[in-house]
XYZ file of C-alpha atoms in Angstrom:
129
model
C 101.276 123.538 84.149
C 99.124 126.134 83.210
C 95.359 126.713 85.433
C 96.861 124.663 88.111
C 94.881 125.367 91.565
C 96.518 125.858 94.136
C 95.996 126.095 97.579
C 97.695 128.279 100.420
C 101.192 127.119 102.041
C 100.604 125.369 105.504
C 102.185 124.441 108.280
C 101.391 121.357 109.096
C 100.433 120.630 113.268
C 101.335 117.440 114.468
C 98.691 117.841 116.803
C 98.656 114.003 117.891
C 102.207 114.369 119.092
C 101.549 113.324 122.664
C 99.639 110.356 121.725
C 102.079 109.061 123.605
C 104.677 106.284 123.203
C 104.262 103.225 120.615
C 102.326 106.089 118.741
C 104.241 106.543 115.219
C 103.146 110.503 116.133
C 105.629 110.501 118.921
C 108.978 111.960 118.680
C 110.928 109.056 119.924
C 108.780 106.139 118.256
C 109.081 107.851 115.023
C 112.219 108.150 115.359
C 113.373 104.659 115.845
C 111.284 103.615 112.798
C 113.915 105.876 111.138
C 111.645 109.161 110.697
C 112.834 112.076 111.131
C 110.389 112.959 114.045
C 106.661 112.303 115.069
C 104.830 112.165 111.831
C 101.961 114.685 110.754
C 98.625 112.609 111.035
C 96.938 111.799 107.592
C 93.868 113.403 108.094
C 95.473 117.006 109.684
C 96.491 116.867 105.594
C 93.457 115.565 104.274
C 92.195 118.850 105.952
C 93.541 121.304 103.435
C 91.935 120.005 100.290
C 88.201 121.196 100.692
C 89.114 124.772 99.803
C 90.270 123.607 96.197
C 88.135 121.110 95.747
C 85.023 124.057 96.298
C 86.547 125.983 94.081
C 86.862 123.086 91.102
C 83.659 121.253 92.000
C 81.138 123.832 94.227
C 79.422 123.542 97.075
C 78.227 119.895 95.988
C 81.855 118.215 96.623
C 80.204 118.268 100.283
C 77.453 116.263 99.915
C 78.571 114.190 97.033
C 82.310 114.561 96.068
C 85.227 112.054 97.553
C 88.933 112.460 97.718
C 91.298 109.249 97.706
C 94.610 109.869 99.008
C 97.769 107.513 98.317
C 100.458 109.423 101.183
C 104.207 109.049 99.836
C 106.151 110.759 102.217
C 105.733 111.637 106.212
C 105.739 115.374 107.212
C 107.104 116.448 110.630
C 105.629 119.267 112.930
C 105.124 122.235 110.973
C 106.587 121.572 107.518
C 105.076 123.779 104.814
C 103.071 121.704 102.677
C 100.633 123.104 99.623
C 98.002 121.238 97.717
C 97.413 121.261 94.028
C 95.204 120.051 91.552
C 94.693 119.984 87.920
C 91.503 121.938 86.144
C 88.938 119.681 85.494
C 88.514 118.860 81.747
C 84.875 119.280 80.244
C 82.771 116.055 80.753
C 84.684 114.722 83.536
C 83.757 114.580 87.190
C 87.312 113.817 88.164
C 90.578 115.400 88.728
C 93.835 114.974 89.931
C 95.328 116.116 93.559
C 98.355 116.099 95.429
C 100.419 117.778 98.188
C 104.221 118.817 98.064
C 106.723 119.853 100.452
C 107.925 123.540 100.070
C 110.999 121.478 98.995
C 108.562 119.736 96.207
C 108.764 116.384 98.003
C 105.419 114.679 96.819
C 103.641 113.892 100.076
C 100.820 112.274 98.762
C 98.551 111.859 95.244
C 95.307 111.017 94.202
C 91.958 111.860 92.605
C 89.086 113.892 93.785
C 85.689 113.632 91.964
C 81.529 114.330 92.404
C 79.770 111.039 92.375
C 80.935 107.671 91.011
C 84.361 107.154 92.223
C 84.987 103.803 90.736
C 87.848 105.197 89.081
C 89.780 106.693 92.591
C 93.052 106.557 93.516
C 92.759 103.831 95.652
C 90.576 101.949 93.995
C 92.730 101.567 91.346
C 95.715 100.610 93.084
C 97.333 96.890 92.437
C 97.721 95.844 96.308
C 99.104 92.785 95.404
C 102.472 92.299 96.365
């Protein structure tokens, strides 16, 4: 896809790895519930977005922007993940993100946008079962 942003390659920290056990960050815990080892915390990836999203939407994503994340796949202590995102398209105030394994195993999608975000990723979602 041509213009596609795209941030830096990462590896991820599991940095809540001794959260100890029953945590699904632990080694063991994850483990049992068939992952491959304790699980890179959500947020530790919701941490590499603001770069990209500054350079699409300016210093204003901070005070008014949002990102909604739906997360696909669990990373593992420092697995290189990268974040993308399309342009965004004149008259729009949203745009499309995700996050990719070096492998290009989706690790999670979603929107980011200034303002209204009635029209999110999650928002959007049919939770029903």
């Amino acid at each position: 896809m041509t213009g596609l942003i795209t941030g830096p390659n990462w590896a991820a920290r599991n940095w809540s790895i001794d959260a100890g056990a029953g945590s699904i960050h632990d080694d063991e815990t994850a483990a049992e519930l068939g992952f491959r080892g304790g699980t890179v915390a959500g947020d530790i990836h919701m941490n590499q977005f603001p770069p990209v999203l500054v350079e699409i939407f300016g210093e204003q994503w901070f005070e008014t922007g949002n990102l909604s994340l739906n997360f696909k796949n669990a990373t593992v202590d420092l697995e290189t993940v990268q974040v993308f995102a399309e342009p965004l398209k004149r008259g729009e105030n949203q745009t499309r993100v995700w996050m990719e394994r070096d492998d290009g195993l989706l690790v999670c999608s979603g929107t980011a946008a200034l303002g209204d975000h009635s029209r999110s990723e999650l928002r959007n979602l049919d939770y029903r079962p």
